[in-house]
PDB file of C-alpha atoms in Angstrom:
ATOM      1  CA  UNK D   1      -9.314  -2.439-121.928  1.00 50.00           C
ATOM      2  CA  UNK D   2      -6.664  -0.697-119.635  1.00 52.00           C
ATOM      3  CA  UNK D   3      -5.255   2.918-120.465  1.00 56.00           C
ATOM      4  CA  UNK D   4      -1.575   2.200-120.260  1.00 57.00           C
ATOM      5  CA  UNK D   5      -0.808   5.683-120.395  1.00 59.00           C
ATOM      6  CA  UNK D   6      -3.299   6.559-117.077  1.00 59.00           C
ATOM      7  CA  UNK D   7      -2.265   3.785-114.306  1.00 59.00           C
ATOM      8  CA  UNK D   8      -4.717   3.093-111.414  1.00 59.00           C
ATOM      9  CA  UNK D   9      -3.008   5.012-107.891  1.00 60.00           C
ATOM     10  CA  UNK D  10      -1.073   2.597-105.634  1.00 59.00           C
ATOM     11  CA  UNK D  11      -2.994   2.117-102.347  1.00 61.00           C
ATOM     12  CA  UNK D  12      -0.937   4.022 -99.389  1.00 61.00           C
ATOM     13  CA  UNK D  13       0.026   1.386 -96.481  1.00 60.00           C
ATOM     14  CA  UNK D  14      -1.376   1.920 -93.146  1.00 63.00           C
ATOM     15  CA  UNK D  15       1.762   2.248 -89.987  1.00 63.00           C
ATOM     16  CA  UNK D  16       1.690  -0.292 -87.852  1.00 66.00           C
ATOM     17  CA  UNK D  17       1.272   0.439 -84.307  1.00 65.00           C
ATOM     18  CA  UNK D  18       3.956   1.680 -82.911  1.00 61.00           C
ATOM     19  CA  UNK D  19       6.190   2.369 -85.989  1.00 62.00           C
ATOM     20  CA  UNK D  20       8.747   5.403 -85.720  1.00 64.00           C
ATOM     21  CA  UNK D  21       9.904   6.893 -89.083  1.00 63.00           C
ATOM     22  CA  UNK D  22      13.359   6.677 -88.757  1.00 66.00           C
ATOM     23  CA  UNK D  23      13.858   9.784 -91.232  1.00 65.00           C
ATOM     24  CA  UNK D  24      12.143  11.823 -89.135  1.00 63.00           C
ATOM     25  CA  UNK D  25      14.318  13.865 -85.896  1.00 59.00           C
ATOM     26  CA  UNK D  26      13.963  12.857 -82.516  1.00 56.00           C
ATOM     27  CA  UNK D  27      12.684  15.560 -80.775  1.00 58.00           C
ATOM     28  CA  UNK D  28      14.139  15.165 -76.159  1.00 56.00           C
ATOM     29  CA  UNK D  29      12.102  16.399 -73.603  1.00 57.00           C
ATOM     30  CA  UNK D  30      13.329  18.684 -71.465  1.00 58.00           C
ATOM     31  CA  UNK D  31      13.996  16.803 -67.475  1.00 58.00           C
ATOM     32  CA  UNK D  32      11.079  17.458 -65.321  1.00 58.00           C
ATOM     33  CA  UNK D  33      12.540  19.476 -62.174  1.00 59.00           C
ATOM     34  CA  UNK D  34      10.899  19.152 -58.733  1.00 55.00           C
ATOM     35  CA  UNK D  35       9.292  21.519 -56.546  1.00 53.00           C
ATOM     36  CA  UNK D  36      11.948  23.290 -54.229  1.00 56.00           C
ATOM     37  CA  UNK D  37      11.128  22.478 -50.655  1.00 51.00           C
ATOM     38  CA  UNK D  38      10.845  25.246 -48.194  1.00 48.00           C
ATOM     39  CA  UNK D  39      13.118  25.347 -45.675  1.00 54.00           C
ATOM     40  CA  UNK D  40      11.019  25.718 -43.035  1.00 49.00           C
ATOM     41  CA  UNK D  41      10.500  21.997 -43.784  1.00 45.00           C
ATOM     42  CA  UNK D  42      14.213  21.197 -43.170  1.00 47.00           C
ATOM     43  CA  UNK D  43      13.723  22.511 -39.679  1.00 52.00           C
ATOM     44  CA  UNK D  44      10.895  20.480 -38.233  1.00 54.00           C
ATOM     45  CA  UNK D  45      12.848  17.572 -39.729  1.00 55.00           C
ATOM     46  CA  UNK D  46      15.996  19.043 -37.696  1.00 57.00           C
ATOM     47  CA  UNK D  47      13.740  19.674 -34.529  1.00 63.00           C
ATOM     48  CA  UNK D  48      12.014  16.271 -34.472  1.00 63.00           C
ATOM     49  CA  UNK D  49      15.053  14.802 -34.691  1.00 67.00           C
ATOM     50  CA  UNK D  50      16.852  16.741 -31.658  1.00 72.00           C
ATOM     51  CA  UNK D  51      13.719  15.776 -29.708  1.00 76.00           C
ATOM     52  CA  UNK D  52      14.012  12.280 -30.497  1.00 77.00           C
ATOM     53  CA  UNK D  53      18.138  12.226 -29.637  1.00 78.00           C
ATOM     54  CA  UNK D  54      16.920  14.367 -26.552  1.00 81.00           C
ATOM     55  CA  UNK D  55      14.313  11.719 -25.379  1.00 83.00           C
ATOM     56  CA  UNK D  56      16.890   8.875 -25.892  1.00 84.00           C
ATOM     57  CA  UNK D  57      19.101  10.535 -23.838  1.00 82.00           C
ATOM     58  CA  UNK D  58      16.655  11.365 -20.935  1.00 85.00           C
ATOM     59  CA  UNK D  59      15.496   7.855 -20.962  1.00 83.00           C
ATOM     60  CA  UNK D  60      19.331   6.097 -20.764  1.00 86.00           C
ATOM     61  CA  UNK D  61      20.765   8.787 -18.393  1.00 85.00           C
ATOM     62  CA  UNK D  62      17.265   8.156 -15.740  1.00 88.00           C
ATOM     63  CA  UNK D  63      17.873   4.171 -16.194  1.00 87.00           C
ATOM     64  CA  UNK D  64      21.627   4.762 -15.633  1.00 87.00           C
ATOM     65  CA  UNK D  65      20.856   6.810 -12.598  1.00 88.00           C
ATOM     66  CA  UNK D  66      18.102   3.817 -11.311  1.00 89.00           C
ATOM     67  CA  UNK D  67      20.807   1.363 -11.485  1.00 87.00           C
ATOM     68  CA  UNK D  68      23.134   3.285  -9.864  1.00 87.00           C
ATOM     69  CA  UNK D  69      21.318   3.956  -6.918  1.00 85.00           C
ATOM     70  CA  UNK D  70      19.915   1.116  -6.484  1.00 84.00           C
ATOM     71  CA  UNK D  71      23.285  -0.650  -6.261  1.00 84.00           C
ATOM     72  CA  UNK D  72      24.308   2.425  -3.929  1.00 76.00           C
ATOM     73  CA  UNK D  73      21.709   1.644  -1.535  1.00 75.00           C
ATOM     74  CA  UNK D  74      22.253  -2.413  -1.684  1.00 79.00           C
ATOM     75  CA  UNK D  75      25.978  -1.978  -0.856  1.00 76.00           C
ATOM     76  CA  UNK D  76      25.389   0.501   2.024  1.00 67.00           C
ATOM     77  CA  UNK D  77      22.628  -1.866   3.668  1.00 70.00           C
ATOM     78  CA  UNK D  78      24.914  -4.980   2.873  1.00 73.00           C
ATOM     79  CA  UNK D  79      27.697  -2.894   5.190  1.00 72.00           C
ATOM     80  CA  UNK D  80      26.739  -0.944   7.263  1.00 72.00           C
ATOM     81  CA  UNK D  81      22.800  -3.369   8.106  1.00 82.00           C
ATOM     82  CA  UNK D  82      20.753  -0.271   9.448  1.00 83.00           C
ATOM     83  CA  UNK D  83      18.412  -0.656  12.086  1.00 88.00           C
ATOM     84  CA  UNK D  84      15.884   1.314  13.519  1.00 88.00           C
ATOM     85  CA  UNK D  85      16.328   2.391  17.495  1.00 90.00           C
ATOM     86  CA  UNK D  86      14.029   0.762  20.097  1.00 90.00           C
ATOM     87  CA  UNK D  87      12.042   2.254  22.779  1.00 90.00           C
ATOM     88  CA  UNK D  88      11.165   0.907  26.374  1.00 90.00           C
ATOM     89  CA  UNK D  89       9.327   2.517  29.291  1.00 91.00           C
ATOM     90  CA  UNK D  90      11.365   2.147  32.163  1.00 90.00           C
ATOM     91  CA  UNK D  91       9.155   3.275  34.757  1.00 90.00           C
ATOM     92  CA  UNK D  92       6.677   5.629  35.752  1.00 91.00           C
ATOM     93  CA  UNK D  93       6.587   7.102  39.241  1.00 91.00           C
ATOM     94  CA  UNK D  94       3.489   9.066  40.985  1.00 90.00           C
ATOM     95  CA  UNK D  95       5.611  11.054  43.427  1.00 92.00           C
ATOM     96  CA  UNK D  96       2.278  13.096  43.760  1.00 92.00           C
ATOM     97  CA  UNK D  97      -1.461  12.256  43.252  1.00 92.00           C
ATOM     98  CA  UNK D  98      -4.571  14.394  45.199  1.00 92.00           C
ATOM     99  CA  UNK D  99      -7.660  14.222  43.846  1.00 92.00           C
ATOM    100  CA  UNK D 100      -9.411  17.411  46.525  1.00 92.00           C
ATOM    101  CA  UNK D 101     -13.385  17.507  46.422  1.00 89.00           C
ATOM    102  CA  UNK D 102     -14.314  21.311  47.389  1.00 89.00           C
ATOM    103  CA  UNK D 103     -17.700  22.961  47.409  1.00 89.00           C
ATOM    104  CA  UNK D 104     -17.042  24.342  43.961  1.00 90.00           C
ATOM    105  CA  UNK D 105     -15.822  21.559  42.167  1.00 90.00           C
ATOM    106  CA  UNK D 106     -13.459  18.633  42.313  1.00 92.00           C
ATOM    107  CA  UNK D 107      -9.684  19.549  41.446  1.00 94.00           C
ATOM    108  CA  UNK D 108      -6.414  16.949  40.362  1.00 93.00           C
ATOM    109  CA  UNK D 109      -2.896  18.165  41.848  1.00 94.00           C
ATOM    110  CA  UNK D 110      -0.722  15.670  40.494  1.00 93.00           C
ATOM    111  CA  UNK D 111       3.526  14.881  39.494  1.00 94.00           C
ATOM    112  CA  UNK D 112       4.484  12.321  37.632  1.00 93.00           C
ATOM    113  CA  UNK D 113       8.225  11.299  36.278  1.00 94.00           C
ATOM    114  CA  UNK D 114       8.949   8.536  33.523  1.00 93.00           C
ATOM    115  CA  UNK D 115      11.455   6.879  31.895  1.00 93.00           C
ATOM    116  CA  UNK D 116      12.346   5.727  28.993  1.00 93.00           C
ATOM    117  CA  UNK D 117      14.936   4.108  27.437  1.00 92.00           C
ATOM    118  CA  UNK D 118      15.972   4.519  23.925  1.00 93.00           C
ATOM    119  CA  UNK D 119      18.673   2.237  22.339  1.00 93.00           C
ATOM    120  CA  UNK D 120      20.412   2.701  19.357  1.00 94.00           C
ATOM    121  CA  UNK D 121      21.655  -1.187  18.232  1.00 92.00           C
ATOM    122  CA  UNK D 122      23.562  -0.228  14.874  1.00 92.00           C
ATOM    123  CA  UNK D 123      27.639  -0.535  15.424  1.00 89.00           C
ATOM    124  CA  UNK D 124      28.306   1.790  12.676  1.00 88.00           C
ATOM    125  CA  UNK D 125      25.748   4.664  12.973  1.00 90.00           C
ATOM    126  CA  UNK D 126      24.523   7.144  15.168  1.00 92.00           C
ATOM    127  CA  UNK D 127      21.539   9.076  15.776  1.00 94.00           C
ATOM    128  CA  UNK D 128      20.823  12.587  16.001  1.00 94.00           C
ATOM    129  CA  UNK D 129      17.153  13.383  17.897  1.00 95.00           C
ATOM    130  CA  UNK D 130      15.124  16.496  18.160  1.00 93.00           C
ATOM    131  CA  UNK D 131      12.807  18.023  20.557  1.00 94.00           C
ATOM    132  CA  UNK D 132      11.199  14.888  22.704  1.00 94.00           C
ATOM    133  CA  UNK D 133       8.058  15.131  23.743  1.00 94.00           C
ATOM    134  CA  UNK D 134       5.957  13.283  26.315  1.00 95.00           C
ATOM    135  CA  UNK D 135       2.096  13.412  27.068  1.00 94.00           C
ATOM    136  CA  UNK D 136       0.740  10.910  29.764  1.00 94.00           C
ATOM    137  CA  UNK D 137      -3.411  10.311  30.728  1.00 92.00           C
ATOM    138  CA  UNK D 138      -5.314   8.520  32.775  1.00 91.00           C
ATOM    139  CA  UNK D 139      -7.045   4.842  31.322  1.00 88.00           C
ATOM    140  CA  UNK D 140     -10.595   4.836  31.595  1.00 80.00           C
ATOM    141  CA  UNK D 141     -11.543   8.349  32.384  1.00 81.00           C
ATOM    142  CA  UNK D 142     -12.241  10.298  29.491  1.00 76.00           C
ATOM    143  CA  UNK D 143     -10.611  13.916  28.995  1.00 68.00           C
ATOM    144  CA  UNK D 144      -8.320  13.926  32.324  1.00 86.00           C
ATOM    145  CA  UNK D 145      -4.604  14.544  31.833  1.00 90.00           C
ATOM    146  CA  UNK D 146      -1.854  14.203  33.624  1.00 92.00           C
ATOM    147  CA  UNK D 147       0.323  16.656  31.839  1.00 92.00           C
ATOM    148  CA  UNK D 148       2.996  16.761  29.399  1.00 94.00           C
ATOM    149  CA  UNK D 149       6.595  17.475  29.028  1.00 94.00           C
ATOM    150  CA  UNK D 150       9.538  17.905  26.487  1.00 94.00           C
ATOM    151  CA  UNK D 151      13.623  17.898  26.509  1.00 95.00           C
ATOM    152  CA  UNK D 152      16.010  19.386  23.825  1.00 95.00           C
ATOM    153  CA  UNK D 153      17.560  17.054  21.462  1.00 93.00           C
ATOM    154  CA  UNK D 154      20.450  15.309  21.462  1.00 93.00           C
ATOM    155  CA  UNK D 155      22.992  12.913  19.993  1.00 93.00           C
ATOM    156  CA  UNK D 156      23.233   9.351  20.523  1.00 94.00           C
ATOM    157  CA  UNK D 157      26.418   7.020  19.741  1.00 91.00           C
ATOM    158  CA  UNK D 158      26.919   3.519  18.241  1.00 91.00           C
ATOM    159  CA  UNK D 159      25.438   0.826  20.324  1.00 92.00           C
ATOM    160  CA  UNK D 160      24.277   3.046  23.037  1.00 94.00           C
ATOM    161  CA  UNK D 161      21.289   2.998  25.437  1.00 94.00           C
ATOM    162  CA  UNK D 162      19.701   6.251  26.311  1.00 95.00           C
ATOM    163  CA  UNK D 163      17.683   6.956  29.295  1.00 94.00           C
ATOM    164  CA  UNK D 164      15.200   9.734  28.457  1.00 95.00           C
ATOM    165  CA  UNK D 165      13.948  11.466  31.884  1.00 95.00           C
ATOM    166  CA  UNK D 166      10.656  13.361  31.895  1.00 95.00           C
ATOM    167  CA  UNK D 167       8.491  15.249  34.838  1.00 95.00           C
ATOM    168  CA  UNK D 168       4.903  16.250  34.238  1.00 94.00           C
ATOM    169  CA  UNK D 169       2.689  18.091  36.856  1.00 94.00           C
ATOM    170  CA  UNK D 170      -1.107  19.570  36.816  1.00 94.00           C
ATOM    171  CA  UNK D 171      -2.050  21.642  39.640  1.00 93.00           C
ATOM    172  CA  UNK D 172      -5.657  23.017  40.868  1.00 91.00           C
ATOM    173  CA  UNK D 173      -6.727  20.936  37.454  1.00 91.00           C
ATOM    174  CA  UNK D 174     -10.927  20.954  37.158  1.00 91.00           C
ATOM    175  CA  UNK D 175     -12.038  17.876  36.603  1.00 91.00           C
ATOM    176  CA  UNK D 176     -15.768  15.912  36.460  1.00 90.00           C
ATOM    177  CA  UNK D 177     -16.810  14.700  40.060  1.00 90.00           C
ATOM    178  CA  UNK D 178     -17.695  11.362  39.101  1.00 89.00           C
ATOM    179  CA  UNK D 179     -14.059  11.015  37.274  1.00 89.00           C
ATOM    180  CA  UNK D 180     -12.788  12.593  40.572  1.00 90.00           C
ATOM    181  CA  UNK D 181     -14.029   9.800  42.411  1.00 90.00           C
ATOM    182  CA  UNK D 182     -13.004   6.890  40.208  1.00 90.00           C
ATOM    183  CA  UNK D 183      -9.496   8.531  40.482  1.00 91.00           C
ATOM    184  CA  UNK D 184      -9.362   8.654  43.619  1.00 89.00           C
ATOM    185  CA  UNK D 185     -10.817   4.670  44.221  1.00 90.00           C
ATOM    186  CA  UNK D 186      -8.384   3.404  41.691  1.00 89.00           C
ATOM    187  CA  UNK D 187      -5.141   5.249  43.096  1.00 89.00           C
ATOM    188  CA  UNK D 188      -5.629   4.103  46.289  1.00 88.00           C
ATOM    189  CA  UNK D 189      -6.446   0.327  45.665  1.00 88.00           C
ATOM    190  CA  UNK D 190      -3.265   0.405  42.765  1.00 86.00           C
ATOM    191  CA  UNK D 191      -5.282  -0.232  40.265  1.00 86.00           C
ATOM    192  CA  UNK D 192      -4.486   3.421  38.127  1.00 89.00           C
ATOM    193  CA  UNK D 193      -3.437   2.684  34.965  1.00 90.00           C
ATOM    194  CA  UNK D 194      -2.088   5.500  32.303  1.00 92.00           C
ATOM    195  CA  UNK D 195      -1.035   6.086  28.670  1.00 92.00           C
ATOM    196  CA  UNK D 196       2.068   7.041  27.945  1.00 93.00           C
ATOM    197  CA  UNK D 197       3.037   9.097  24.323  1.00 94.00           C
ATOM    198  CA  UNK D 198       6.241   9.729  23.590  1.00 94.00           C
ATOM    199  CA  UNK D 199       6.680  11.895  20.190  1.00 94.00           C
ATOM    200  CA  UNK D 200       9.934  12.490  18.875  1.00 93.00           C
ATOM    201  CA  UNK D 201      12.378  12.481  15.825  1.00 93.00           C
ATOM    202  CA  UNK D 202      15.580  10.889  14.859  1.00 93.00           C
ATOM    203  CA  UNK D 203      18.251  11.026  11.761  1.00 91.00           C
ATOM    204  CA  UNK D 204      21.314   8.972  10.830  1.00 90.00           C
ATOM    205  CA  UNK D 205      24.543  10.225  11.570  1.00 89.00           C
ATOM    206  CA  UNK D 206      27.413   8.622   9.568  1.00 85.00           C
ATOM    207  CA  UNK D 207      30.544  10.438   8.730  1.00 81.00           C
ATOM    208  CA  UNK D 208      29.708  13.542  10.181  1.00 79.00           C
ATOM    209  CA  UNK D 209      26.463  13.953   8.051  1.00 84.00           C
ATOM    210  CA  UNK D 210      23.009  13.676   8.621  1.00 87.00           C
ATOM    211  CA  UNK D 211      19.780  12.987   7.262  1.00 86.00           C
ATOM    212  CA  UNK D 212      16.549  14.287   7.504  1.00 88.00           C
ATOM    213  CA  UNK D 213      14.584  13.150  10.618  1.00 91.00           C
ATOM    214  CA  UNK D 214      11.985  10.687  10.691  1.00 89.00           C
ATOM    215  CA  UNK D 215       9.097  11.289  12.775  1.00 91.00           C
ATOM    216  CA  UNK D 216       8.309   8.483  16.010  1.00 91.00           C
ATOM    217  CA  UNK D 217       5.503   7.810  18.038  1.00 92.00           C
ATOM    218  CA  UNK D 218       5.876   5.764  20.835  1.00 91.00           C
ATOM    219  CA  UNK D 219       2.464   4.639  22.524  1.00 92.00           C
ATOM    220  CA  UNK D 220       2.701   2.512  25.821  1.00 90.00           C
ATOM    221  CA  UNK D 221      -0.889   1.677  26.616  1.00 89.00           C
ATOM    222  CA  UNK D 222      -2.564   0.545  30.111  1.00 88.00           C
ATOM    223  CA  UNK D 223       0.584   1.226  32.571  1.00 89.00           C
ATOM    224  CA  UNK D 224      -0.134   0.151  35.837  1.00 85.00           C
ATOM    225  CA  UNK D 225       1.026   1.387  38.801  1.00 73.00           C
ATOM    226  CA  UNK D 226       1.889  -1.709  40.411  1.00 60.00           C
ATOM    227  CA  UNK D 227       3.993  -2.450  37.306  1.00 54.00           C
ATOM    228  CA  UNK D 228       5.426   0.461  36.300  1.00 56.00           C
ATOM    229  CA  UNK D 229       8.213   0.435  39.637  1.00 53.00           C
ATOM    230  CA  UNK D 230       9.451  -2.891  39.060  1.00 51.00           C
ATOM    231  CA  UNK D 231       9.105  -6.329  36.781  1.00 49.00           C
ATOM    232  CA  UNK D 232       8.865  -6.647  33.179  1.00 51.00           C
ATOM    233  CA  UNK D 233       8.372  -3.338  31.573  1.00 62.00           C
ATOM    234  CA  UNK D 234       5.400  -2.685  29.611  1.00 69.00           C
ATOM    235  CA  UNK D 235       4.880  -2.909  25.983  1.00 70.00           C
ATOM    236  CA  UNK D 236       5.239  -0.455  23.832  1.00 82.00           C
ATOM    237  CA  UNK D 237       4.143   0.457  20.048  1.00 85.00           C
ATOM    238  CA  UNK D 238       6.497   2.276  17.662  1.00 85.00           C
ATOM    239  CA  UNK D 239       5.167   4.207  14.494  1.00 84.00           C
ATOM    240  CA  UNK D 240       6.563   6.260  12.222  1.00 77.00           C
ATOM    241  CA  UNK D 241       5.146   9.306  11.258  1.00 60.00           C
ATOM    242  CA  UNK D 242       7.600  10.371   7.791  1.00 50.00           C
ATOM    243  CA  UNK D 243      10.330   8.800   5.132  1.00 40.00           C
ATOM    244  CA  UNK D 244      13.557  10.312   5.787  1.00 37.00           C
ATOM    245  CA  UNK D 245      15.820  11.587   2.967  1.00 37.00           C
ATOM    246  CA  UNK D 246      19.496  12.463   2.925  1.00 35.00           C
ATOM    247  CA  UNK D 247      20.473  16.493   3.905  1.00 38.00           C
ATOM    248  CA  UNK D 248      23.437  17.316   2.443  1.00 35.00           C
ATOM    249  CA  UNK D 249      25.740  19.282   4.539  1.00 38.00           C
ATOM    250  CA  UNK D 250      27.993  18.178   7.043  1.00 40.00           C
ATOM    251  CA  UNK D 251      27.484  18.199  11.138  1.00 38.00           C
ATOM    252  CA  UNK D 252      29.791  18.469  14.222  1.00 37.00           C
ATOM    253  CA  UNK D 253      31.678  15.379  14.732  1.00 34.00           C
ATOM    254  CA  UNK D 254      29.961  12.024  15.429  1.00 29.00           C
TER     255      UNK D 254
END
C-alpha cells in the first residue's frame, strides 16, 4: 500500500517544438552593418559611365554630321548639276618631219603643233587648271618620240570652250635604222599615225573658292595624218587620275 506521506515525483513535460517561454526576456540582435565600399569603386562606376555618355554622344553627333552632308551634297548637285569638262583634239599639224640616214646613224628632226579643245559645259561653275602637259609618239614604232610640251595654267569660265595650243620639236634625235625607214615610208604615203597624251588638272571654282584639283589624262590613240587637218576629229579617252576635295580659302574673282 501507498505512503501518503512520500508521493511518487510528477513527470516534467517535454516543450514542444518551437515553444518560447514567455517569462523569459527577449534578448535583440544587434543590425548587421555592411562592408564600406572603397571609393575607388565609386570612380570606375563614375568613369564607365562618362565613357558610355561619351560614346553616345560620338555616335549621334557622326550620324548628325552623315545626314547633314549628305543632304548638303544632294541640294548642291540638284542646283547647281556638275559636270565634268570634255576634251577634243582639234588637230595636229607636222609643220616639220626629216627622217636623215648618215654614215653614223639615222637621226629624226621633227615639229609638231596640236590642238585641243577643252570645254567647260556647267552654267554655274568654273574651272581652275594647272600646268598642262602634252607628250605625242609615233604608232607602231616602238621607243620613238616626237617630243613633249607644257603651258601654265589657267582659268576657264561658265560654258566656255578652250583651245589649248601646244608645239613639240626633236632635233638630231638617234633613232633605230629600220624605224628610220618605216618613218620615213609612212610619212610620205600619209599613212603616220601618232598618240597623243594630254596630262593635266582641274578644280571647281564657285564663289570665288576652289577645290582641290583632280588629276586628267587625256589619251587620243592612232591620229592620222590625213585626219588630223580636217573631218571628224578623233576620239579621245578621259581618265581621272585623283578624288578632289574642297580647299578652304578663297581665290581671285571668278
Amino acid at each position: 500500500m501507498a505512503d501518503p506521506s512520500n508521493p511518487k515525483p510528477k513527470p516534467i513535460l517535454q516543450k514542444p517544438p518551437g515553444y518560447k517561454d514567455p517569462n523569459k526576456p527577449l534578448i535583440s540582435k544587434p543590425p548587421t552593418r555592411k562592408a564600406p565600399i572603397h571609393p575607388a569603386y565609386h570612380q570606375k562606376q563614375k568613369r564607365k559611365s562618362c565613357c558610355c555618355c561619351c560614346c553616345c554622344f560620338m555616335f549621334i553627333f557622326i550620324l548628325l554630321l552623315i545626314i547633314i552632308v549628305a543632304i548638303a551634297g544632294g541640294l548642291f548637285y540638284l542646283w547647281f548639276k556638275p559636270k565634268l569638262p570634255s576634251f577634243q583634239l582639234q588637230s595636229l599639224e607636222t609643220p616639220k618631219f626629216k627622217v636623215d640616214v648618215r654614215p653614223d646613224g639615222t637621226f629624226l628632226d621633227s615639229q609638231t603643233v596640236i590642238r585641243v579643245q577643252a570645254r567647260n559645259p556647267n552654267s554655274k561653275i568654273g574651272f581652275s587648271y594647272g600646268k598642262t602637259q602634252v607628250r605625242i609618239s609615233a604608232v607602231g614604232v616602238d621607243g620613238v618620240g616626237l617630243g613633249s610640251g607644257s603651258l601654265a595654267g589657267f582659268e576657264q569660265g561658265t560654258r566656255n570652250v578652250t583651245v589649248l595650243k601646244f608645239s613639240t620639236a626633236v632635233k638630231n634625235q638617234l633613232i633605230e635604222d629600220g624605224a628610220g625607214k618605216r618613218l620615213k615610208a609612212r610619212y610620205q604615203s600619209k599613212q603616220l599615225a601618232f598618240d597623243v597624251e594630254v596630262r593635266t588638272r582641274f578644280g571647281l571654282r564657285l564663289w570665288g573658292w576652289e577645290t582641290e584639283k583632280l588629276g586628267v589624262r587625256v589619251l587620243c590613240e592612232d591620229v592620222r595624218m590625213r585626219k588630223s587637218t580636217g573631218g571628224a576629229s578623233p576620239k579621245c579617252k578621259i581618265n581621272t587620275l585623283k578624288c578632289s576635295i574642297w580647299r578652304y580659302g578663297p581665290t581671285r574673282g571668278f
